[in-house]
Tab-separated table of C-alpha atoms in Angstrom:
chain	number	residue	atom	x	y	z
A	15	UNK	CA	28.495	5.309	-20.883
A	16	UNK	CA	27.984	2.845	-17.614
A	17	UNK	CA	31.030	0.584	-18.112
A	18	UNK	CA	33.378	0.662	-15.185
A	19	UNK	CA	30.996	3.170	-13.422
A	20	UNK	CA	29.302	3.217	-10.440
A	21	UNK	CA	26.054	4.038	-10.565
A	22	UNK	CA	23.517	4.848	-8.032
A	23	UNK	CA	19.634	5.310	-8.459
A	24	UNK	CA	17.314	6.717	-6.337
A	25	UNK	CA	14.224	5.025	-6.752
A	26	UNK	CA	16.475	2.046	-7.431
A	27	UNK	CA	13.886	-1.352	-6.694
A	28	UNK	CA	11.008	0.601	-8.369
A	29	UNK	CA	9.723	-0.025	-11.889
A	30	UNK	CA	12.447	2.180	-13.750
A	31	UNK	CA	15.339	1.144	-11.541
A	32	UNK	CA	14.959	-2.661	-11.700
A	33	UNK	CA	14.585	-2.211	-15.431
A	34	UNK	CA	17.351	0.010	-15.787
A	35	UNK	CA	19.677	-2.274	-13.790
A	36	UNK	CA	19.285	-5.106	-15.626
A	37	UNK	CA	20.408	-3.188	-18.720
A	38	UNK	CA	23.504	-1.442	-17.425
A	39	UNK	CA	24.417	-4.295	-14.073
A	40	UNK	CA	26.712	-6.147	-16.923
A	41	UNK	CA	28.723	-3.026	-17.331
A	42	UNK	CA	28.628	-1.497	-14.573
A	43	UNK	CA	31.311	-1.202	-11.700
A	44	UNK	CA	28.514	-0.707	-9.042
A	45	UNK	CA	24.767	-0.634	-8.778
A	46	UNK	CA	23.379	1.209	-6.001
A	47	UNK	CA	19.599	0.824	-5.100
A	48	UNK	CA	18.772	3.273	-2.499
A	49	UNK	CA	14.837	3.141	-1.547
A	50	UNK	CA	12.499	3.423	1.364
A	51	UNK	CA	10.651	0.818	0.301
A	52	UNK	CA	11.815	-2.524	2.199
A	53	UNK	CA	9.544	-4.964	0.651
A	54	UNK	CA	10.471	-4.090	-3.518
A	55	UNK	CA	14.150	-4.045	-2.319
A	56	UNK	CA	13.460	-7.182	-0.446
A	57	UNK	CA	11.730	-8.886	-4.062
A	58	UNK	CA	14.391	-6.692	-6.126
A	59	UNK	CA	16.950	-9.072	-4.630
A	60	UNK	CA	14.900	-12.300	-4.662
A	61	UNK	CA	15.076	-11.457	-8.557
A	62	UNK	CA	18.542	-10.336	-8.828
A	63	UNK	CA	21.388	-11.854	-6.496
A	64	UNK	CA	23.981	-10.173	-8.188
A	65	UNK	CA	27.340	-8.953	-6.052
A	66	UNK	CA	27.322	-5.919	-7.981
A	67	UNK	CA	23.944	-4.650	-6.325
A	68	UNK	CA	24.100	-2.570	-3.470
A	69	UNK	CA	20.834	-2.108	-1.671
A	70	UNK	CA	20.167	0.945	0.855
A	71	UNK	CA	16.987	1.853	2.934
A	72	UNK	CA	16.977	5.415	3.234
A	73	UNK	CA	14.461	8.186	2.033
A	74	UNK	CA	15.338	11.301	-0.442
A	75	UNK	CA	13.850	13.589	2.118
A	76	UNK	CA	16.809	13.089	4.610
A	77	UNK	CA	19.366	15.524	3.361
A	78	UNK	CA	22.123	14.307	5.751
A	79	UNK	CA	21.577	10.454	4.525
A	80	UNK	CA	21.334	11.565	1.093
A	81	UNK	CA	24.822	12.677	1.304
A	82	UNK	CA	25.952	10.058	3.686
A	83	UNK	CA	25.658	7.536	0.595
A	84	UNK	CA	27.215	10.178	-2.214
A	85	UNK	CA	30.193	10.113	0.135
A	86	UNK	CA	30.306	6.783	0.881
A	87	UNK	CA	29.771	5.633	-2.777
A	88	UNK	CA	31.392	8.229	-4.577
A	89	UNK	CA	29.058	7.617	-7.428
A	90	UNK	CA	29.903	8.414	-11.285
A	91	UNK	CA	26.345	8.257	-12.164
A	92	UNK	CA	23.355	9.572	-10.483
A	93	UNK	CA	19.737	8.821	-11.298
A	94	UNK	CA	16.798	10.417	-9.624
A	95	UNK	CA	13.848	7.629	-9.931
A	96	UNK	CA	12.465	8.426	-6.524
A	97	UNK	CA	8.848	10.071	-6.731
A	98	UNK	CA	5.397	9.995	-5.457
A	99	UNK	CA	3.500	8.566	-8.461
A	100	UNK	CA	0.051	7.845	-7.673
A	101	UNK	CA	-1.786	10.147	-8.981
A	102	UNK	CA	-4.873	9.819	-6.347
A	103	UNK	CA	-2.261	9.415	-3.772
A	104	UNK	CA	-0.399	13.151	-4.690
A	105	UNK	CA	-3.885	14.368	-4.641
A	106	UNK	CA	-5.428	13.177	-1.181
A	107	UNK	CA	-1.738	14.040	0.621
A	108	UNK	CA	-0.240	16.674	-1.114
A	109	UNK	CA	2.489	17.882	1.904
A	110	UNK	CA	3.856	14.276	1.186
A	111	UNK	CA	3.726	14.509	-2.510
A	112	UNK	CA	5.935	17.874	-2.183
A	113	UNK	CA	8.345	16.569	0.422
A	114	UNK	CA	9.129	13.535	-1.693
A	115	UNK	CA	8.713	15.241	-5.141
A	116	UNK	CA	10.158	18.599	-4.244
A	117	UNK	CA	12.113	18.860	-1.241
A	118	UNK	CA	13.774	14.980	-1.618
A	119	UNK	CA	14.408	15.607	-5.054
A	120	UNK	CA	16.150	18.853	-4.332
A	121	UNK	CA	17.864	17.006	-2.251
A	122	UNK	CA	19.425	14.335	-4.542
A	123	UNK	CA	20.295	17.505	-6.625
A	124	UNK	CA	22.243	19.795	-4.620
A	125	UNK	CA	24.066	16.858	-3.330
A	126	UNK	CA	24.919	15.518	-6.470
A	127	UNK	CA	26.311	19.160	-7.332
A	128	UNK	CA	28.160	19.287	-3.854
A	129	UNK	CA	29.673	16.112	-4.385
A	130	UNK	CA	30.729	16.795	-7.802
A	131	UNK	CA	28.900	13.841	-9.475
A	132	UNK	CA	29.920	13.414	-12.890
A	133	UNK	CA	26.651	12.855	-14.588
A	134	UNK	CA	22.830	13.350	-12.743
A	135	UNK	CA	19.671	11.970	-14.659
A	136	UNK	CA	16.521	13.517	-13.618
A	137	UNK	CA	12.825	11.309	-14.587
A	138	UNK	CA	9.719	13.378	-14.699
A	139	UNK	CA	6.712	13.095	-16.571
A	140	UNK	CA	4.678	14.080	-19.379
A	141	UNK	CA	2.203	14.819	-16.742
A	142	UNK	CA	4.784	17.786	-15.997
A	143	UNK	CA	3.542	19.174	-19.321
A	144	UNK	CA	0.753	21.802	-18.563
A	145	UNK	CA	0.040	19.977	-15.394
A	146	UNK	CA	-3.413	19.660	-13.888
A	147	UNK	CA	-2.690	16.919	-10.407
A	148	UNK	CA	-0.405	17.664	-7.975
A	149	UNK	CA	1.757	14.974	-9.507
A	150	UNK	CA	2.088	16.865	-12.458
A	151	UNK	CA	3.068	19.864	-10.697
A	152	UNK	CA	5.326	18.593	-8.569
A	153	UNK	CA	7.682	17.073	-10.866
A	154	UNK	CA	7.550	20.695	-13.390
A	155	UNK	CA	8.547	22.345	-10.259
A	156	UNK	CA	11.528	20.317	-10.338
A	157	UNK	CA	12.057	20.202	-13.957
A	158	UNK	CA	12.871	23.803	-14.001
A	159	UNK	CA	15.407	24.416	-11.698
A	160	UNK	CA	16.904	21.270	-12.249
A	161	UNK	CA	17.703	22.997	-15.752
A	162	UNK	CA	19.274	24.972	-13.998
A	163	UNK	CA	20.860	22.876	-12.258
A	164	UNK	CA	24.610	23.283	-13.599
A	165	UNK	CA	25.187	26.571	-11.960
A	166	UNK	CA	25.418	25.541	-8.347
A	167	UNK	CA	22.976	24.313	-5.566
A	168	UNK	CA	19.366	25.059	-5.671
């Protein structure tokens, strides 16, 4: 499924991208990491100095960047990994939980669907099943019309 691809993740020098990476980076045409956070894509690369890793600051919430690296890229392989995931976190700032959660992640979407992306992998949560925290909420609320997903933008 990943040979000769290139693949970009969202989310990419967190705890499922890093893993993921080092499953498919063997295959793979191209990894992309894109992430705001500096210092785990800083440590992602002390741990992996492979050519085939791409690494990108930039934040899901910035539509226009979002697509900036779709174009660029011209990925065959999108996968949304980007979230909000601390539960107490969600909870005490809940307009950042949404415009990371909701808004960013709507974002990776309807760019993946403008840009004609072959194949777009969505993580959630079981926490998404009859959710009680914000978290949980968040990432139902983007379950569903992800579904959806395959008849045009959101």
């Amino acid at each position: 499924m990943m040979k000769d691809k290139v693949i970009l993740i969202f989310g990419g020098s967190g705890t499922f991208g890093t893993a993921m990476t080092d499953k498919i980076i063997d295959e793979a045409k191209l990894v992309i990491h894109y992430d705001r956070d500096e210092k785990n894509q800083y440590l992602s690369k002390q741990k992996n100095h492979d050519s085939k890793i791409v690494r990108i600051i930039g934040d899901i919430r910035d539509k226009e960047a979002v697509d900036k690296v779709m174009k660029c890229y011209k990925p065959d392989v999108v996968m949304l990994a980007s979230a909000m995931k601390h539960i107490d976190k969600c909870e005490a700032y809940p307009d950042e939980c949404r415009k990371t959660n909701i808004d960013g992640c709507i974002n990776v979407i309807n760019s993946a669907i403008e840009h004609d992306i072959e194949k777009l992998v969505f993580l959630s949560t079981d926490k998404a099943t009859s959710p009680t925290t914000i978290y949980g909420c968040s990432k139902l609320f983007v379950e569903i019309p992800y579904n959806q997903a395959l008849s045009g933008p959101l």
